[in-house]
GROMACS .gro file of N, CA and C in nm:
model
  276
    1MET      N    1   6.249  12.377  10.639
    1MET     CA    2   6.386  12.442  10.659
    1MET      C    3   6.463  12.482  10.574
    2SER      N    4   6.436  12.467  10.502
    2SER     CA    5   6.546  12.501  10.357
    2SER      C    6   6.534  12.655  10.362
    3ILE      N    7   6.396  12.715  10.376
    3ILE     CA    8   6.459  12.880  10.361
    3ILE      C    9   6.495  12.933  10.513
    4SER      N   10   6.481  12.877  10.616
    4SER     CA   11   6.543  12.931  10.715
    4SER      C   12   6.686  12.911  10.745
    5VAL      N   13   6.748  12.819  10.603
    5VAL     CA   14   6.942  12.791  10.606
    5VAL      C   15   6.889  12.923  10.479
    6TRP      N   16   6.836  12.932  10.453
    6TRP     CA   17   6.885  13.043  10.323
    6TRP      C   18   6.895  13.163  10.360
    7LEU      N   19   6.840  13.202  10.481
    7LEU     CA   20   6.818  13.335  10.552
    7LEU      C   21   6.888  13.376  10.650
    8GLY      N   22   6.946  13.209  10.717
    8GLY     CA   23   7.073  13.233  10.789
    8GLY      C   24   7.200  13.242  10.762
    9ARG      N   25   7.204  13.223  10.641
    9ARG     CA   26   7.346  13.214  10.549
    9ARG      C   27   7.358  13.358  10.469
   10ILE      N   28   7.211  13.400  10.486
   10ILE     CA   29   7.208  13.604  10.419
   10ILE      C   30   7.247  13.641  10.513
   11LEU      N   31   7.200  13.595  10.640
   11LEU     CA   32   7.222  13.690  10.786
   11LEU      C   33   7.417  13.667  10.815
   12PHE      N   34   7.429  13.543  10.761
   12PHE     CA   35   7.576  13.532  10.812
   12PHE      C   36   7.662  13.617  10.683
   13ALA      N   37   7.621  13.629  10.589
   13ALA     CA   38   7.714  13.711  10.481
   13ALA      C   39   7.695  13.842  10.503
   14LEU      N   40   7.643  13.844  10.570
   14LEU     CA   41   7.578  14.029  10.621
   14LEU      C   42   7.710  14.077  10.695
   15VAL      N   43   7.672  13.977  10.814
   15VAL     CA   44   7.783  13.969  10.944
   15VAL      C   45   7.900  13.994  10.915
   16TRP      N   46   7.973  13.877  10.806
   16TRP     CA   47   8.120  13.882  10.780
   16TRP      C   48   8.152  13.989  10.680
   17GLY      N   49   8.016  14.043  10.581
   17GLY     CA   50   8.080  14.158  10.532
   17GLY      C   51   8.074  14.283  10.635
   18ALA      N   52   8.047  14.285  10.708
   18ALA     CA   53   8.063  14.424  10.810
   18ALA      C   54   8.175  14.413  10.870
   19LEU      N   55   8.230  14.265  10.926
   19LEU     CA   56   8.364  14.251  11.011
   19LEU      C   57   8.463  14.275  10.913
   20LEU      N   58   8.424  14.210  10.806
   20LEU     CA   59   8.502  14.223  10.630
   20LEU      C   60   8.577  14.349  10.621
   21ALA      N   61   8.449  14.450  10.618
   21ALA     CA   62   8.463  14.595  10.588
   21ALA      C   63   8.562  14.625  10.678
   22ASN      N   64   8.546  14.609  10.775
   22ASN     CA   65   8.665  14.693  10.874
   22ASN      C   66   8.770  14.668  10.880
   23LEU      N   67   8.849  14.570  10.791
   23LEU     CA   68   8.960  14.557  10.785
   23LEU      C   69   9.006  14.622  10.663
   24VAL      N   70   8.928  14.642  10.556
   24VAL     CA   71   8.929  14.713  10.443
   24VAL      C   72   8.945  14.864  10.415
   25TRP      N   73   8.814  14.905  10.518
   25TRP     CA   74   8.799  15.052  10.543
   25TRP      C   75   8.753  15.059  10.715
   26PRO      N   76   8.841  15.057  10.802
   26PRO     CA   77   8.847  15.039  10.885
   26PRO      C   78   8.768  15.188  10.990
   27PHE      N   79   8.659  15.134  11.082
   27PHE     CA   80   8.564  15.242  11.150
   27PHE      C   81   8.613  15.326  11.228
   28PRO      N   82   8.551  15.419  11.268
   28PRO     CA   83   8.619  15.521  11.333
   28PRO      C   84   8.629  15.513  11.476
   29GLY      N   85   8.719  15.567  11.529
   29GLY     CA   86   8.705  15.531  11.673
   29GLY      C   87   8.701  15.378  11.681
   30LYS      N   88   8.673  15.356  11.850
   30LYS     CA   89   8.676  15.232  11.852
   30LYS      C   90   8.604  15.075  11.824
   31GLY      N   91   8.499  15.206  11.708
   31GLY     CA   92   8.476  15.060  11.655
   31GLY      C   93   8.572  14.977  11.558
   32PHE      N   94   8.651  15.007  11.532
   32PHE     CA   95   8.778  14.946  11.442
   32PHE      C   96   8.804  14.850  11.522
   33ALA      N   97   8.839  14.846  11.643
   33ALA     CA   98   8.874  14.705  11.781
   33ALA      C   99   8.747  14.655  11.760
   34LEU      N  100   8.632  14.721  11.852
   34LEU     CA  101   8.556  14.618  11.834
   34LEU      C  102   8.482  14.510  11.790
   35PHE      N  103   8.485  14.565  11.637
   35PHE     CA  104   8.446  14.501  11.532
   35PHE      C  105   8.604  14.386  11.492
   36LEU      N  106   8.723  14.355  11.501
   36LEU     CA  107   8.789  14.327  11.515
   36LEU      C  108   8.844  14.207  11.594
   37ILE      N  109   8.782  14.239  11.727
   37ILE     CA  110   8.792  14.154  11.869
   37ILE      C  111   8.636  14.057  11.759
   38LEU      N  112   8.541  14.102  11.716
   38LEU     CA  113   8.383  14.027  11.681
   38LEU      C  114   8.462  13.935  11.592
   39LEU      N  115   8.574  13.934  11.508
   39LEU     CA  116   8.602  13.888  11.395
   39LEU      C  117   8.622  13.761  11.439
   40PHE      N  118   8.744  13.822  11.538
   40PHE     CA  119   8.815  13.688  11.571
   40PHE      C  120   8.735  13.619  11.659
   41VAL      N  121   8.658  13.629  11.722
   41VAL     CA  122   8.556  13.597  11.794
   41VAL      C  123   8.457  13.477  11.758
   42LEU      N  124   8.405  13.547  11.609
   42LEU     CA  125   8.347  13.440  11.550
   42LEU      C  126   8.408  13.401  11.500
   43LEU      N  127   8.533  13.350  11.435
   43LEU     CA  128   8.580  13.263  11.313
   43LEU      C  129   8.664  13.146  11.458
   44ALA      N  130   8.704  13.206  11.622
   44ALA     CA  131   8.737  13.145  11.639
   44ALA      C  132   8.578  12.995  11.699
   45ILE      N  133   8.471  13.049  11.734
   45ILE     CA  134   8.316  13.019  11.816
   45ILE      C  135   8.303  12.941  11.679
   46HIS      N  136   8.356  12.916  11.537
   46HIS     CA  137   8.309  12.865  11.416
   46HIS      C  138   8.431  12.729  11.397
   47LEU      N  139   8.568  12.759  11.457
   47LEU     CA  140   8.627  12.705  11.429
   47LEU      C  141   8.626  12.566  11.560
   48LEU      N  142   8.600  12.589  11.697
   48LEU     CA  143   8.548  12.521  11.735
   48LEU      C  144   8.440  12.438  11.709
   49GLN      N  145   8.371  12.509  11.655
   49GLN     CA  146   8.197  12.442  11.580
   49GLN      C  147   8.244  12.320  11.493
   50LEU      N  148   8.326  12.336  11.427
   50LEU     CA  149   8.368  12.239  11.337
   50LEU      C  150   8.441  12.138  11.373
   51LEU      N  151   8.500  12.181  11.495
   51LEU     CA  152   8.622  12.043  11.560
   51LEU      C  153   8.509  11.967  11.618
   52MET      N  154   8.393  12.019  11.712
   52MET     CA  155   8.296  11.927  11.769
   52MET      C  156   8.261  11.887  11.668
   53PHE      N  157   8.197  11.887  11.591
   53PHE     CA  158   8.099  11.844  11.460
   53PHE      C  159   8.186  11.717  11.364
   54VAL      N  160   8.299  11.777  11.370
   54VAL     CA  161   8.396  11.655  11.291
   54VAL      C  162   8.435  11.566  11.411
   55THR      N  163   8.461  11.574  11.488
   55THR     CA  164   8.467  11.486  11.616
   55THR      C  165   8.381  11.393  11.606
   56VAL      N  166   8.228  11.454  11.661
   56VAL     CA  167   8.125  11.373  11.688
   56VAL      C  168   8.086  11.311  11.563
   57TYR      N  169   8.066  11.335  11.463
   57TYR     CA  170   7.979  11.304  11.336
   57TYR      C  171   8.086  11.291  11.243
   58GLY      N  172   8.230  11.248  11.256
   58GLY     CA  173   8.337  11.207  11.156
   58GLY      C  174   8.330  11.071  11.067
   59ASP      N  175   8.259  11.015  11.158
   59ASP     CA  176   8.290  10.895  11.111
   59ASP      C  177   8.096  10.827  11.067
   60LYS      N  178   8.025  10.919  11.104
   60LYS     CA  179   7.891  10.896  11.062
   60LYS      C  180   7.857  10.965  10.914
   61ILE      N  181   7.914  11.066  10.872
   61ILE     CA  182   7.869  11.150  10.777
   61ILE      C  183   7.943  11.171  10.672
   62LYS      N  184   7.937  11.192  10.529
   62LYS     CA  185   8.090  11.178  10.438
   62LYS      C  186   8.074  11.321  10.397
   63TRP      N  187   8.160  11.330  10.446
   63TRP     CA  188   8.202  11.496  10.443
   63TRP      C  189   8.275  11.531  10.297
   64SER      N  190   8.288  11.666  10.256
   64SER     CA  191   8.351  11.710  10.180
   64SER      C  192   8.411  11.828  10.170
   65ARG      N  193   8.553  11.881  10.084
   65ARG     CA  194   8.584  11.959  10.135
   65ARG      C  195   8.488  12.140  10.172
   66GLY      N  196   8.406  12.160  10.087
   66GLY     CA  197   8.304  12.233  10.093
   66GLY      C  198   8.245  12.254  10.227
   67ASP      N  199   8.187  12.134  10.299
   67ASP     CA  200   8.108  12.138  10.423
   67ASP      C  201   8.211  12.188  10.554
   68TYR      N  202   8.331  12.126  10.557
   68TYR     CA  203   8.396  12.194  10.629
   68TYR      C  204   8.395  12.387  10.616
   69TRP      N  205   8.396  12.427  10.485
   69TRP     CA  206   8.429  12.547  10.479
   69TRP      C  207   8.269  12.639  10.536
   70GLN      N  208   8.185  12.541  10.488
   70GLN     CA  209   8.041  12.562  10.490
   70GLN      C  210   7.996  12.634  10.672
   71ILE      N  211   8.071  12.547  10.751
   71ILE     CA  212   8.071  12.556  10.903
   71ILE      C  213   8.160  12.684  10.929
   72ILE      N  214   8.263  12.659  10.850
   72ILE     CA  215   8.390  12.788  10.930
   72ILE      C  216   8.307  12.915  10.866
   73VAL      N  217   8.216  12.931  10.769
   73VAL     CA  218   8.137  13.089  10.728
   73VAL      C  219   8.014  13.069  10.798
   74PHE      N  220   7.927  12.923  10.841
   74PHE     CA  221   7.823  12.984  10.892
   74PHE      C  222   7.774  12.926  11.000
   75GLY      N  223   7.887  12.827  11.067
   75GLY     CA  224   7.832  12.827  11.177
   75GLY      C  225   7.749  12.707  11.198
   76VAL      N  226   7.640  12.702  11.288
   76VAL     CA  227   7.557  12.604  11.243
   76VAL      C  228   7.438  12.624  11.204
   77ILE      N  229   7.427  12.722  11.109
   77ILE     CA  230   7.331  12.723  11.016
   77ILE      C  231   7.404  12.623  10.902
   78GLY      N  232   7.573  12.651  10.838
   78GLY     CA  233   7.590  12.540  10.768
   78GLY      C  234   7.597  12.388  10.768
   79TRP      N  235   7.590  12.358  10.901
   79TRP     CA  236   7.572  12.236  10.962
   79TRP      C  237   7.442  12.189  10.949
   80LEU      N  238   7.312  12.279  10.954
   80LEU     CA  239   7.217  12.216  10.904
   80LEU      C  240   7.206  12.231  10.745
   81ALA      N  241   7.276  12.257  10.659
   81ALA     CA  242   7.223  12.253  10.534
   81ALA      C  243   7.330  12.135  10.508
   82ILE      N  244   7.431  12.097  10.588
   82ILE     CA  245   7.480  11.984  10.553
   82ILE      C  246   7.417  11.827  10.574
   83LEU      N  247   7.341  11.870  10.693
   83LEU     CA  248   7.223  11.719  10.782
   83LEU      C  249   7.122  11.767  10.618
   84GLN      N  250   7.055  11.857  10.559
   84GLN     CA  251   6.963  11.844  10.462
   84GLN      C  252   7.020  11.725  10.354
   85LYS      N  253   7.095  11.746  10.324
   85LYS     CA  254   7.200  11.706  10.220
   85LYS      C  255   7.240  11.551  10.253
   86GLN      N  256   7.194  11.529  10.340
   86GLN     CA  257   7.253  11.395  10.392
   86GLN      C  258   7.148  11.283  10.431
   87PRO      N  259   7.126  11.196  10.314
   87PRO     CA  260   7.029  11.078  10.269
   87PRO      C  261   6.954  11.019  10.371
   88ARG      N  262   6.853  11.022  10.378
   88ARG     CA  263   6.732  11.004  10.512
   88ARG      C  264   6.788  10.837  10.600
   89GLN      N  265   6.832  10.759  10.687
   89GLN     CA  266   6.847  10.654  10.742
   89GLN      C  267   6.711  10.583  10.777
   90LYS      N  268   6.677  10.434  10.759
   90LYS     CA  269   6.606  10.378  10.768
   90LYS      C  270   6.586  10.361  10.925
   91THR      N  271   6.519  10.388  11.015
   91THR     CA  272   6.480  10.333  11.153
   91THR      C  273   6.437  10.204  11.170
   92ASP      N  274   6.411  10.121  11.091
   92ASP     CA  275   6.347   9.964  11.121
   92ASP      C  276   6.451   9.897  11.182
   0.00000   0.00000   0.00000
């Protein structure tokens, strides 16, 4: 699953790059407004995911500051990366 996490991170980096490039160099026509709306929707969804993950798994997982940022930037892909680095628990 590590390869899929890295591919997801690359994909999200490209999406964020396009959305933030719109702020620096506005796209012509209605593209600026569309990409601005998409930027706010993506940020809102990732913040909602962060709220859900911290609420549900806040006491079960040891969180670091980087984990919060990973979910804000990469969403579910960041969550998968956090789960990968957690030690496995025995189910005996």
